[in-house]
mmCIF file with all atom_site columns, C-alpha atoms in Angstrom:
data_model
loop_
_atom_site.group_PDB
_atom_site.id
_atom_site.type_symbol
_atom_site.label_atom_id
_atom_site.label_alt_id
_atom_site.label_comp_id
_atom_site.label_asym_id
_atom_site.label_entity_id
_atom_site.label_seq_id
_atom_site.pdbx_PDB_ins_code
_atom_site.Cartn_x
_atom_site.Cartn_y
_atom_site.Cartn_z
_atom_site.occupancy
_atom_site.B_iso_or_equiv
_atom_site.pdbx_formal_charge
_atom_site.auth_seq_id
_atom_site.auth_comp_id
_atom_site.auth_asym_id
_atom_site.auth_atom_id
_atom_site.pdbx_PDB_model_num
ATOM 1   C CA . ASP Y 1 1   ? -0.001  0.001   -0.003  1.00 62.00 ? 24  ASP Y CA 1
ATOM 2   C CA . ALA Y 1 2   ? 1.149   3.527   -0.785  1.00 63.00 ? 25  ALA Y CA 1
ATOM 3   C CA . LYS Y 1 3   ? 2.430   5.629   2.082   1.00 87.00 ? 26  LYS Y CA 1
ATOM 4   C CA . THR Y 1 4   ? 0.778   8.879   3.020   1.00 94.00 ? 27  THR Y CA 1
ATOM 5   C CA . THR Y 1 5   ? 2.076   12.130  4.478   1.00 94.00 ? 28  THR Y CA 1
ATOM 6   C CA . GLN Y 1 6   ? -0.103  14.357  6.644   1.00 96.00 ? 29  GLN Y CA 1
ATOM 7   C CA . PRO Y 1 7   ? 0.698   17.407  8.755   1.00 97.00 ? 30  PRO Y CA 1
ATOM 8   C CA . PRO Y 1 8   ? 0.866   16.403  12.430  1.00 96.00 ? 31  PRO Y CA 1
ATOM 9   C CA . SER Y 1 9   ? -1.558  19.104  13.574  1.00 97.00 ? 32  SER Y CA 1
ATOM 10  C CA . MET Y 1 10  ? -3.910  21.810  12.358  1.00 97.00 ? 33  MET Y CA 1
ATOM 11  C CA . ASP Y 1 11  ? -6.231  24.367  13.898  1.00 97.00 ? 34  ASP Y CA 1
ATOM 12  C CA . CYS Y 1 12  ? -9.552  25.565  12.550  1.00 96.00 ? 35  CYS Y CA 1
ATOM 13  C CA . ALA Y 1 13  ? -12.050 28.162  13.752  1.00 97.00 ? 36  ALA Y CA 1
ATOM 14  C CA . GLU Y 1 14  ? -15.502 26.915  14.598  1.00 97.00 ? 37  GLU Y CA 1
ATOM 15  C CA . GLY Y 1 15  ? -17.909 27.434  11.701  1.00 96.00 ? 38  GLY Y CA 1
ATOM 16  C CA . ARG Y 1 16  ? -15.163 27.675  9.117   1.00 97.00 ? 39  ARG Y CA 1
ATOM 17  C CA . ALA Y 1 17  ? -14.182 25.017  6.618   1.00 97.00 ? 40  ALA Y CA 1
ATOM 18  C CA . ALA Y 1 18  ? -11.427 22.636  7.684   1.00 98.00 ? 41  ALA Y CA 1
ATOM 19  C CA . ASN Y 1 19  ? -9.178  21.516  4.833   1.00 98.00 ? 42  ASN Y CA 1
ATOM 20  C CA . LEU Y 1 20  ? -6.981  18.555  5.702   1.00 98.00 ? 43  LEU Y CA 1
ATOM 21  C CA . PRO Y 1 21  ? -4.294  17.680  3.140   1.00 97.00 ? 44  PRO Y CA 1
ATOM 22  C CA . CYS Y 1 22  ? -2.760  14.304  2.392   1.00 97.00 ? 45  CYS Y CA 1
ATOM 23  C CA . ASN Y 1 23  ? 0.104   13.467  0.057   1.00 96.00 ? 46  ASN Y CA 1
ATOM 24  C CA . HIS Y 1 24  ? 0.265   10.013  -1.532  1.00 94.00 ? 47  HIS Y CA 1
ATOM 25  C CA . SER Y 1 25  ? 2.675   10.451  -4.408  1.00 93.00 ? 48  SER Y CA 1
ATOM 26  C CA . THR Y 1 26  ? 3.298   6.704   -4.873  1.00 91.00 ? 49  THR Y CA 1
ATOM 27  C CA . ILE Y 1 27  ? -0.363  5.732   -5.150  1.00 91.00 ? 50  ILE Y CA 1
ATOM 28  C CA . SER Y 1 28  ? -1.160  2.975   -7.620  1.00 88.00 ? 51  SER Y CA 1
ATOM 29  C CA . GLY Y 1 29  ? -4.023  2.951   -10.086 1.00 87.00 ? 52  GLY Y CA 1
ATOM 30  C CA . ASN Y 1 30  ? -6.109  0.476   -8.097  1.00 87.00 ? 53  ASN Y CA 1
ATOM 31  C CA . GLU Y 1 31  ? -5.637  2.108   -4.701  1.00 89.00 ? 54  GLU Y CA 1
ATOM 32  C CA . TYR Y 1 32  ? -8.405  4.048   -3.009  1.00 91.00 ? 55  TYR Y CA 1
ATOM 33  C CA . VAL Y 1 33  ? -8.052  7.006   -0.649  1.00 94.00 ? 56  VAL Y CA 1
ATOM 34  C CA . TYR Y 1 34  ? -9.854  6.523   2.656   1.00 94.00 ? 57  TYR Y CA 1
ATOM 35  C CA . TRP Y 1 35  ? -10.377 8.980   5.488   1.00 96.00 ? 58  TRP Y CA 1
ATOM 36  C CA . TYR Y 1 36  ? -11.119 8.039   9.078   1.00 96.00 ? 59  TYR Y CA 1
ATOM 37  C CA . ARG Y 1 37  ? -11.165 10.085  12.243  1.00 97.00 ? 60  ARG Y CA 1
ATOM 38  C CA . GLN Y 1 38  ? -10.707 9.139   15.864  1.00 96.00 ? 61  GLN Y CA 1
ATOM 39  C CA . ILE Y 1 39  ? -12.077 11.125  18.720  1.00 94.00 ? 62  ILE Y CA 1
ATOM 40  C CA . HIS Y 1 40  ? -10.184 10.577  21.943  1.00 86.00 ? 63  HIS Y CA 1
ATOM 41  C CA . SER Y 1 41  ? -10.329 6.957   23.178  1.00 80.00 ? 64  SER Y CA 1
ATOM 42  C CA . GLN Y 1 42  ? -13.051 5.955   20.721  1.00 91.00 ? 65  GLN Y CA 1
ATOM 43  C CA . GLY Y 1 43  ? -12.845 3.625   17.737  1.00 94.00 ? 66  GLY Y CA 1
ATOM 44  C CA . PRO Y 1 44  ? -11.962 5.186   14.374  1.00 95.00 ? 67  PRO Y CA 1
ATOM 45  C CA . GLN Y 1 45  ? -14.959 6.508   12.468  1.00 95.00 ? 68  GLN Y CA 1
ATOM 46  C CA . TYR Y 1 46  ? -15.251 6.092   8.703   1.00 94.00 ? 69  TYR Y CA 1
ATOM 47  C CA . ILE Y 1 47  ? -15.677 9.413   6.895   1.00 96.00 ? 70  ILE Y CA 1
ATOM 48  C CA . ILE Y 1 48  ? -15.349 8.952   3.148   1.00 95.00 ? 71  ILE Y CA 1
ATOM 49  C CA . HIS Y 1 49  ? -13.374 7.231   0.417   1.00 93.00 ? 72  HIS Y CA 1
ATOM 50  C CA . GLY Y 1 50  ? -12.706 7.707   -3.286  1.00 93.00 ? 73  GLY Y CA 1
ATOM 51  C CA . LEU Y 1 51  ? -10.725 6.432   -6.245  1.00 92.00 ? 74  LEU Y CA 1
ATOM 52  C CA . LYS Y 1 52  ? -10.275 9.355   -8.631  1.00 91.00 ? 75  LYS Y CA 1
ATOM 53  C CA . ASN Y 1 53  ? -13.448 11.389  -8.660  1.00 87.00 ? 76  ASN Y CA 1
ATOM 54  C CA . ASN Y 1 54  ? -14.335 13.916  -5.993  1.00 93.00 ? 77  ASN Y CA 1
ATOM 55  C CA . GLU Y 1 55  ? -16.759 12.543  -3.452  1.00 95.00 ? 78  GLU Y CA 1
ATOM 56  C CA . THR Y 1 56  ? -19.215 14.135  -1.036  1.00 96.00 ? 79  THR Y CA 1
ATOM 57  C CA . ASN Y 1 57  ? -21.373 12.740  1.709   1.00 94.00 ? 80  ASN Y CA 1
ATOM 58  C CA . GLU Y 1 58  ? -23.184 14.087  4.742   1.00 94.00 ? 81  GLU Y CA 1
ATOM 59  C CA . MET Y 1 59  ? -19.951 14.373  6.708   1.00 94.00 ? 82  MET Y CA 1
ATOM 60  C CA . ALA Y 1 60  ? -17.367 15.718  4.303   1.00 97.00 ? 83  ALA Y CA 1
ATOM 61  C CA . SER Y 1 61  ? -16.036 16.192  0.795   1.00 97.00 ? 84  SER Y CA 1
ATOM 62  C CA . LEU Y 1 62  ? -12.998 14.483  -0.661  1.00 98.00 ? 85  LEU Y CA 1
ATOM 63  C CA . ILE Y 1 63  ? -11.052 16.261  -3.384  1.00 97.00 ? 86  ILE Y CA 1
ATOM 64  C CA . ILE Y 1 64  ? -8.497  14.127  -5.248  1.00 96.00 ? 87  ILE Y CA 1
ATOM 65  C CA . THR Y 1 65  ? -6.070  15.808  -7.629  1.00 96.00 ? 88  THR Y CA 1
ATOM 66  C CA . GLU Y 1 66  ? -6.086  14.758  -11.257 1.00 95.00 ? 89  GLU Y CA 1
ATOM 67  C CA . ASP Y 1 67  ? -2.736  12.956  -10.926 1.00 95.00 ? 90  ASP Y CA 1
ATOM 68  C CA . ARG Y 1 68  ? -4.044  11.332  -7.712  1.00 95.00 ? 91  ARG Y CA 1
ATOM 69  C CA . LYS Y 1 69  ? -0.858  12.161  -5.844  1.00 95.00 ? 92  LYS Y CA 1
ATOM 70  C CA . SER Y 1 70  ? -2.642  14.187  -3.195  1.00 96.00 ? 93  SER Y CA 1
ATOM 71  C CA . SER Y 1 71  ? -6.084  14.747  -1.733  1.00 97.00 ? 94  SER Y CA 1
ATOM 72  C CA . THR Y 1 72  ? -7.910  17.076  0.624   1.00 98.00 ? 95  THR Y CA 1
ATOM 73  C CA . LEU Y 1 73  ? -10.628 16.267  3.094   1.00 98.00 ? 96  LEU Y CA 1
ATOM 74  C CA . ILE Y 1 74  ? -13.009 19.171  3.594   1.00 98.00 ? 97  ILE Y CA 1
ATOM 75  C CA . LEU Y 1 75  ? -15.267 19.583  6.603   1.00 97.00 ? 98  LEU Y CA 1
ATOM 76  C CA . PRO Y 1 76  ? -17.466 22.436  5.362   1.00 96.00 ? 99  PRO Y CA 1
ATOM 77  C CA . HIS Y 1 77  ? -18.523 23.918  8.701   1.00 95.00 ? 100 HIS Y CA 1
ATOM 78  C CA . ALA Y 1 78  ? -16.305 22.634  11.473  1.00 96.00 ? 101 ALA Y CA 1
ATOM 79  C CA . THR Y 1 79  ? -17.732 22.305  14.969  1.00 97.00 ? 102 THR Y CA 1
ATOM 80  C CA . LEU Y 1 80  ? -16.021 21.650  18.286  1.00 96.00 ? 103 LEU Y CA 1
ATOM 81  C CA . ARG Y 1 81  ? -17.110 18.006  17.985  1.00 95.00 ? 104 ARG Y CA 1
ATOM 82  C CA . ASP Y 1 82  ? -14.939 17.655  14.888  1.00 97.00 ? 105 ASP Y CA 1
ATOM 83  C CA . THR Y 1 83  ? -11.827 17.913  17.052  1.00 97.00 ? 106 THR Y CA 1
ATOM 84  C CA . ALA Y 1 84  ? -10.109 14.568  16.447  1.00 97.00 ? 107 ALA Y CA 1
ATOM 85  C CA . VAL Y 1 85  ? -7.171  12.806  14.798  1.00 97.00 ? 108 VAL Y CA 1
ATOM 86  C CA . TYR Y 1 86  ? -7.815  12.414  11.080  1.00 98.00 ? 109 TYR Y CA 1
ATOM 87  C CA . TYR Y 1 87  ? -6.202  9.537   9.203   1.00 96.00 ? 110 TYR Y CA 1
ATOM 88  C CA . CYS Y 1 88  ? -5.643  9.390   5.452   1.00 96.00 ? 111 CYS Y CA 1
ATOM 89  C CA . ILE Y 1 89  ? -5.134  5.809   4.245   1.00 94.00 ? 112 ILE Y CA 1
ATOM 90  C CA . VAL Y 1 90  ? -4.355  4.593   0.753   1.00 91.00 ? 113 VAL Y CA 1
ATOM 91  C CA . ARG Y 1 91  ? -5.036  0.949   0.013   1.00 86.00 ? 114 ARG Y CA 1
ATOM 92  C CA . VAL Y 1 92  ? -6.197  -1.577  -2.484  1.00 81.00 ? 115 VAL Y CA 1
ATOM 93  C CA . ALA Y 1 93  ? -9.824  -2.196  -1.608  1.00 71.00 ? 116 ALA Y CA 1
ATOM 94  C CA . SER Y 1 94  ? -9.807  -5.970  -1.529  1.00 66.00 ? 117 SER Y CA 1
ATOM 95  C CA . ASN Y 1 95  ? -11.101 -8.379  1.027   1.00 55.00 ? 118 ASN Y CA 1
ATOM 96  C CA . ASN Y 1 96  ? -7.632  -9.444  2.108   1.00 64.00 ? 119 ASN Y CA 1
ATOM 97  C CA . ASN Y 1 97  ? -6.242  -6.003  2.689   1.00 67.00 ? 120 ASN Y CA 1
ATOM 98  C CA . ASP Y 1 98  ? -5.984  -4.367  6.076   1.00 78.00 ? 121 ASP Y CA 1
ATOM 99  C CA . MET Y 1 99  ? -5.934  -0.664  6.919   1.00 82.00 ? 122 MET Y CA 1
ATOM 100 C CA . ARG Y 1 100 ? -2.458  0.826   7.507   1.00 86.00 ? 123 ARG Y CA 1
ATOM 101 C CA . PHE Y 1 101 ? -2.816  3.793   9.847   1.00 90.00 ? 124 PHE Y CA 1
ATOM 102 C CA . GLY Y 1 102 ? -0.105  6.421   10.102  1.00 89.00 ? 125 GLY Y CA 1
ATOM 103 C CA . ALA Y 1 103 ? 0.132   9.141   12.723  1.00 90.00 ? 126 ALA Y CA 1
ATOM 104 C CA . GLY Y 1 104 ? -2.670  11.231  11.208  1.00 94.00 ? 127 GLY Y CA 1
ATOM 105 C CA . THR Y 1 105 ? -3.437  14.932  11.643  1.00 97.00 ? 128 THR Y CA 1
ATOM 106 C CA . ARG Y 1 106 ? -4.673  16.203  14.959  1.00 97.00 ? 129 ARG Y CA 1
ATOM 107 C CA . LEU Y 1 107 ? -7.354  18.779  14.115  1.00 98.00 ? 130 LEU Y CA 1
ATOM 108 C CA . THR Y 1 108 ? -8.334  21.187  16.851  1.00 97.00 ? 131 THR Y CA 1
ATOM 109 C CA . VAL Y 1 109 ? -11.452 23.252  16.256  1.00 97.00 ? 132 VAL Y CA 1
ATOM 110 C CA . LYS Y 1 110 ? -11.385 26.412  18.326  1.00 96.00 ? 133 LYS Y CA 1
ATOM 111 C CA . PRO Y 1 111 ? -14.347 28.581  19.353  1.00 95.00 ? 134 PRO Y CA 1
ATOM 112 C CA . ASP A 2 1   ? -28.738 -1.110  12.620  1.00 57.00 ? 27  ASP A CA 1
ATOM 113 C CA . ALA A 2 2   ? -26.478 -1.779  15.567  1.00 77.00 ? 28  ALA A CA 1
ATOM 114 C CA . GLY A 2 3   ? -22.836 -1.043  15.030  1.00 93.00 ? 29  GLY A CA 1
ATOM 115 C CA . VAL A 2 4   ? -19.867 -3.195  15.875  1.00 96.00 ? 30  VAL A CA 1
ATOM 116 C CA . THR A 2 5   ? -19.972 -4.251  19.518  1.00 97.00 ? 31  THR A CA 1
ATOM 117 C CA . GLN A 2 6   ? -17.044 -5.290  21.667  1.00 97.00 ? 32  GLN A CA 1
ATOM 118 C CA . SER A 2 7   ? -16.763 -6.723  25.152  1.00 96.00 ? 33  SER A CA 1
ATOM 119 C CA . PRO A 2 8   ? -15.600 -6.090  27.725  1.00 97.00 ? 34  PRO A CA 1
ATOM 120 C CA . THR A 2 9   ? -15.134 -2.330  27.641  1.00 96.00 ? 35  THR A CA 1
ATOM 121 C CA . HIS A 2 10  ? -12.232 -2.351  30.060  1.00 96.00 ? 36  HIS A CA 1
ATOM 122 C CA . LEU A 2 11  ? -10.064 -5.119  31.410  1.00 96.00 ? 37  LEU A CA 1
ATOM 123 C CA . ILE A 2 12  ? -7.216  -5.295  33.893  1.00 97.00 ? 38  ILE A CA 1
ATOM 124 C CA . LYS A 2 13  ? -4.874  -8.288  33.899  1.00 97.00 ? 39  LYS A CA 1
ATOM 125 C CA . THR A 2 14  ? -1.477  -9.113  35.350  1.00 97.00 ? 40  THR A CA 1
ATOM 126 C CA . ARG A 2 15  ? 1.626   -10.226 33.497  1.00 97.00 ? 41  ARG A CA 1
ATOM 127 C CA . GLY A 2 16  ? 1.535   -13.835 32.389  1.00 97.00 ? 42  GLY A CA 1
ATOM 128 C CA . GLN A 2 17  ? -2.237  -14.109 32.349  1.00 98.00 ? 43  GLN A CA 1
ATOM 129 C CA . GLN A 2 18  ? -4.392  -14.828 29.334  1.00 98.00 ? 44  GLN A CA 1
ATOM 130 C CA . VAL A 2 19  ? -7.207  -12.676 27.971  1.00 98.00 ? 45  VAL A CA 1
ATOM 131 C CA . THR A 2 20  ? -10.096 -13.155 25.534  1.00 98.00 ? 46  THR A CA 1
ATOM 132 C CA . LEU A 2 21  ? -11.733 -10.216 23.806  1.00 98.00 ? 47  LEU A CA 1
ATOM 133 C CA . ARG A 2 22  ? -15.009 -10.478 21.915  1.00 98.00 ? 48  ARG A CA 1
ATOM 134 C CA . CYS A 2 23  ? -16.461 -8.749  18.896  1.00 98.00 ? 49  CYS A CA 1
ATOM 135 C CA . SER A 2 24  ? -19.801 -8.861  17.091  1.00 97.00 ? 50  SER A CA 1
ATOM 136 C CA . PRO A 2 25  ? -19.807 -7.383  13.593  1.00 96.00 ? 51  PRO A CA 1
ATOM 137 C CA . ILE A 2 26  ? -22.540 -5.346  11.987  1.00 95.00 ? 52  ILE A CA 1
ATOM 138 C CA . SER A 2 27  ? -25.373 -7.579  10.832  1.00 93.00 ? 53  SER A CA 1
ATOM 139 C CA . GLY A 2 28  ? -24.650 -8.924  7.370   1.00 89.00 ? 54  GLY A CA 1
ATOM 140 C CA . HIS A 2 29  ? -20.894 -8.296  7.534   1.00 91.00 ? 55  HIS A CA 1
ATOM 141 C CA . LYS A 2 30  ? -18.870 -11.481 7.155   1.00 90.00 ? 56  LYS A CA 1
ATOM 142 C CA . SER A 2 31  ? -15.380 -10.115 7.692   1.00 91.00 ? 57  SER A CA 1
ATOM 143 C CA . VAL A 2 32  ? -13.796 -9.030  10.960  1.00 94.00 ? 58  VAL A CA 1
ATOM 144 C CA . SER A 2 33  ? -10.414 -7.435  11.575  1.00 94.00 ? 59  SER A CA 1
ATOM 145 C CA . TRP A 2 34  ? -8.551  -6.848  14.835  1.00 96.00 ? 60  TRP A CA 1
ATOM 146 C CA . TYR A 2 35  ? -6.241  -3.931  15.577  1.00 96.00 ? 61  TYR A CA 1
ATOM 147 C CA . GLN A 2 36  ? -4.053  -2.912  18.489  1.00 97.00 ? 62  GLN A CA 1
ATOM 148 C CA . GLN A 2 37  ? -3.657  0.759   19.326  1.00 95.00 ? 63  GLN A CA 1
ATOM 149 C CA . VAL A 2 38  ? -0.975  1.713   21.781  1.00 94.00 ? 64  VAL A CA 1
ATOM 150 C CA . LEU A 2 39  ? -1.321  5.134   23.383  1.00 90.00 ? 65  LEU A CA 1
ATOM 151 C CA . GLY A 2 40  ? -0.195  7.903   21.044  1.00 87.00 ? 66  GLY A CA 1
ATOM 152 C CA . GLN A 2 41  ? -0.025  5.737   17.923  1.00 90.00 ? 67  GLN A CA 1
ATOM 153 C CA . GLY A 2 42  ? -2.357  4.749   15.112  1.00 91.00 ? 68  GLY A CA 1
ATOM 154 C CA . PRO A 2 43  ? -4.048  1.343   15.119  1.00 93.00 ? 69  PRO A CA 1
ATOM 155 C CA . GLN A 2 44  ? -1.874  -1.602  14.022  1.00 94.00 ? 70  GLN A CA 1
ATOM 156 C CA . PHE A 2 45  ? -3.349  -4.533  12.159  1.00 93.00 ? 71  PHE A CA 1
ATOM 157 C CA . ILE A 2 46  ? -3.361  -7.904  13.952  1.00 95.00 ? 72  ILE A CA 1
ATOM 158 C CA . PHE A 2 47  ? -5.733  -10.285 12.122  1.00 92.00 ? 73  PHE A CA 1
ATOM 159 C CA . GLN A 2 48  ? -8.411  -10.429 9.493   1.00 92.00 ? 74  GLN A CA 1
ATOM 160 C CA . TYR A 2 49  ? -11.039 -13.172 9.247   1.00 92.00 ? 75  TYR A CA 1
ATOM 161 C CA . TYR A 2 50  ? -13.516 -13.786 6.490   1.00 89.00 ? 76  TYR A CA 1
ATOM 162 C CA . GLU A 2 51  ? -16.054 -16.582 6.495   1.00 88.00 ? 77  GLU A CA 1
ATOM 163 C CA . LYS A 2 52  ? -14.290 -18.142 9.520   1.00 90.00 ? 78  LYS A CA 1
ATOM 164 C CA . GLU A 2 53  ? -10.937 -18.323 7.763   1.00 91.00 ? 79  GLU A CA 1
ATOM 165 C CA . GLU A 2 54  ? -7.859  -16.245 8.531   1.00 91.00 ? 80  GLU A CA 1
ATOM 166 C CA . ARG A 2 55  ? -7.189  -13.987 5.566   1.00 89.00 ? 81  ARG A CA 1
ATOM 167 C CA . GLY A 2 56  ? -4.433  -11.805 6.937   1.00 88.00 ? 82  GLY A CA 1
ATOM 168 C CA . ARG A 2 57  ? -2.038  -11.508 9.834   1.00 91.00 ? 83  ARG A CA 1
ATOM 169 C CA . GLY A 2 58  ? 0.036   -8.578  10.986  1.00 91.00 ? 84  GLY A CA 1
ATOM 170 C CA . ASN A 2 59  ? 3.441   -8.599  12.620  1.00 91.00 ? 85  ASN A CA 1
ATOM 171 C CA . PHE A 2 60  ? 2.416   -9.900  16.019  1.00 95.00 ? 86  PHE A CA 1
ATOM 172 C CA . PRO A 2 61  ? 3.843   -12.848 18.018  1.00 96.00 ? 87  PRO A CA 1
ATOM 173 C CA . ASP A 2 62  ? 2.175   -16.231 18.253  1.00 96.00 ? 88  ASP A CA 1
ATOM 174 C CA . ARG A 2 63  ? 0.836   -15.274 21.669  1.00 97.00 ? 89  ARG A CA 1
ATOM 175 C CA . PHE A 2 64  ? -1.906  -13.555 19.709  1.00 97.00 ? 90  PHE A CA 1
ATOM 176 C CA . SER A 2 65  ? -4.579  -15.750 18.151  1.00 97.00 ? 91  SER A CA 1
ATOM 177 C CA . ALA A 2 66  ? -8.127  -15.307 16.941  1.00 97.00 ? 92  ALA A CA 1
ATOM 178 C CA . ARG A 2 67  ? -11.065 -17.162 15.548  1.00 96.00 ? 93  ARG A CA 1
ATOM 179 C CA . GLN A 2 68  ? -14.379 -16.422 13.897  1.00 96.00 ? 94  GLN A CA 1
ATOM 180 C CA . PHE A 2 69  ? -17.604 -18.246 14.605  1.00 96.00 ? 95  PHE A CA 1
ATOM 181 C CA . PRO A 2 70  ? -20.423 -19.321 12.259  1.00 95.00 ? 96  PRO A CA 1
ATOM 182 C CA . ASN A 2 71  ? -22.426 -16.233 13.257  1.00 94.00 ? 97  ASN A CA 1
ATOM 183 C CA . TYR A 2 72  ? -19.368 -14.108 12.190  1.00 95.00 ? 98  TYR A CA 1
ATOM 184 C CA . SER A 2 73  ? -18.586 -12.947 15.704  1.00 96.00 ? 99  SER A CA 1
ATOM 185 C CA . SER A 2 74  ? -14.937 -13.188 16.670  1.00 97.00 ? 100 SER A CA 1
ATOM 186 C CA . GLU A 2 75  ? -12.607 -13.630 19.601  1.00 98.00 ? 101 GLU A CA 1
ATOM 187 C CA . LEU A 2 76  ? -9.071  -12.378 20.051  1.00 98.00 ? 102 LEU A CA 1
ATOM 188 C CA . ASN A 2 77  ? -6.907  -14.288 22.529  1.00 98.00 ? 103 ASN A CA 1
ATOM 189 C CA . VAL A 2 78  ? -3.644  -13.104 23.970  1.00 98.00 ? 104 VAL A CA 1
ATOM 190 C CA . ASN A 2 79  ? -1.544  -15.484 26.068  1.00 97.00 ? 105 ASN A CA 1
ATOM 191 C CA . ALA A 2 80  ? 1.311   -14.798 28.474  1.00 97.00 ? 106 ALA A CA 1
ATOM 192 C CA . LEU A 2 81  ? 0.456   -11.113 28.733  1.00 98.00 ? 107 LEU A CA 1
ATOM 193 C CA . LEU A 2 82  ? 3.271   -8.577  28.802  1.00 97.00 ? 108 LEU A CA 1
ATOM 194 C CA . LEU A 2 83  ? 3.179   -5.009  30.039  1.00 97.00 ? 109 LEU A CA 1
ATOM 195 C CA . GLY A 2 84  ? 3.535   -3.892  26.417  1.00 96.00 ? 110 GLY A CA 1
ATOM 196 C CA . ASP A 2 85  ? 0.242   -5.522  25.526  1.00 97.00 ? 111 ASP A CA 1
ATOM 197 C CA . SER A 2 86  ? -1.547  -2.718  27.325  1.00 97.00 ? 112 SER A CA 1
ATOM 198 C CA . ALA A 2 87  ? -3.525  -1.018  24.574  1.00 97.00 ? 113 ALA A CA 1
ATOM 199 C CA . LEU A 2 88  ? -6.899  -0.325  23.040  1.00 97.00 ? 114 LEU A CA 1
ATOM 200 C CA . TYR A 2 89  ? -7.982  -3.364  21.030  1.00 98.00 ? 115 TYR A CA 1
ATOM 201 C CA . LEU A 2 90  ? -10.239 -2.534  18.144  1.00 97.00 ? 116 LEU A CA 1
ATOM 202 C CA . CYS A 2 91  ? -12.483 -4.741  16.073  1.00 97.00 ? 117 CYS A CA 1
ATOM 203 C CA . ALA A 2 92  ? -13.733 -3.722  12.647  1.00 95.00 ? 118 ALA A CA 1
ATOM 204 C CA . SER A 2 93  ? -16.305 -5.310  10.385  1.00 93.00 ? 119 SER A CA 1
ATOM 205 C CA . ARG A 2 94  ? -16.130 -4.913  6.670   1.00 87.00 ? 120 ARG A CA 1
ATOM 206 C CA . ARG A 2 95  ? -18.746 -4.075  4.046   1.00 84.00 ? 121 ARG A CA 1
ATOM 207 C CA . GLN A 2 96  ? -18.148 -4.488  0.353   1.00 77.00 ? 122 GLN A CA 1
ATOM 208 C CA . GLN A 2 97  ? -19.333 -1.477  -1.672  1.00 72.00 ? 123 GLN A CA 1
ATOM 209 C CA . GLY A 2 98  ? -18.973 -2.147  -5.363  1.00 72.00 ? 124 GLY A CA 1
ATOM 210 C CA . MET A 2 99  ? -15.261 -2.433  -6.056  1.00 70.00 ? 125 MET A CA 1
ATOM 211 C CA . ALA A 2 100 ? -14.299 -0.984  -2.670  1.00 75.00 ? 126 ALA A CA 1
ATOM 212 C CA . ASP A 2 101 ? -14.801 -2.150  0.865   1.00 82.00 ? 127 ASP A CA 1
ATOM 213 C CA . THR A 2 102 ? -15.233 -0.111  4.018   1.00 87.00 ? 128 THR A CA 1
ATOM 214 C CA . GLN A 2 103 ? -14.340 -1.056  7.572   1.00 90.00 ? 129 GLN A CA 1
ATOM 215 C CA . TYR A 2 104 ? -16.451 0.069   10.512  1.00 93.00 ? 130 TYR A CA 1
ATOM 216 C CA . PHE A 2 105 ? -14.827 0.051   13.913  1.00 95.00 ? 131 PHE A CA 1
ATOM 217 C CA . GLY A 2 106 ? -16.205 -0.810  17.304  1.00 96.00 ? 132 GLY A CA 1
ATOM 218 C CA . PRO A 2 107 ? -15.557 1.224   20.466  1.00 96.00 ? 133 PRO A CA 1
ATOM 219 C CA . GLY A 2 108 ? -12.666 -0.985  21.502  1.00 96.00 ? 134 GLY A CA 1
ATOM 220 C CA . THR A 2 109 ? -11.580 -2.853  24.610  1.00 97.00 ? 135 THR A CA 1
ATOM 221 C CA . ARG A 2 110 ? -9.083  -1.071  26.836  1.00 97.00 ? 136 ARG A CA 1
ATOM 222 C CA . LEU A 2 111 ? -6.652  -3.678  28.214  1.00 98.00 ? 137 LEU A CA 1
ATOM 223 C CA . THR A 2 112 ? -4.332  -2.763  31.057  1.00 97.00 ? 138 THR A CA 1
ATOM 224 C CA . VAL A 2 113 ? -1.612  -5.224  32.022  1.00 97.00 ? 139 VAL A CA 1
ATOM 225 C CA . LEU A 2 114 ? -0.071  -4.698  35.458  1.00 96.00 ? 140 LEU A CA 1
#
């Protein structure tokens, strides 16, 4: 699985959009980009995933560059409850493939 | 639908003891994975089971074992506990969505080894 690079920490003002970047320059054509978040001492929560097209759901939007070497997770209106560690994971989406978590980005939403 | 459930929530053991952790996947999910998360680090993959067969194993010693039952629930066993086994143990069940699959995590079992 391709490795990912994320900033260790970011701050965001409550009510503003939070844009979390992820670099995955060695991504292969069959690898998906997944985003999870983990609020303190809880299990990781699935947010969104995509292959090459931008994706949006009720939680967030995922923007993947045309060359697929980087992506951005967008939380459109961050709230204090969005404070968490956000993990970007790149993997082949097959039944035999586990999730490889890095250190993630610690997002702090401030009032 | 109920999410992934794990039991117990917390557990305290002493070195050398054995522990069994339990996981029930989301209804309809046939695959379960186990992860260990040491404080301050991301989760590390231990095992994956699909249809009661082991499909993947991470870099963990043989003291760690698991199994999956006909109802797709799973147990993780750790023998001869060490202080370093203290961690949050996470279970995830997997749903196939077209060409991709998504894992949904339970709340975890916090194991403390004294």
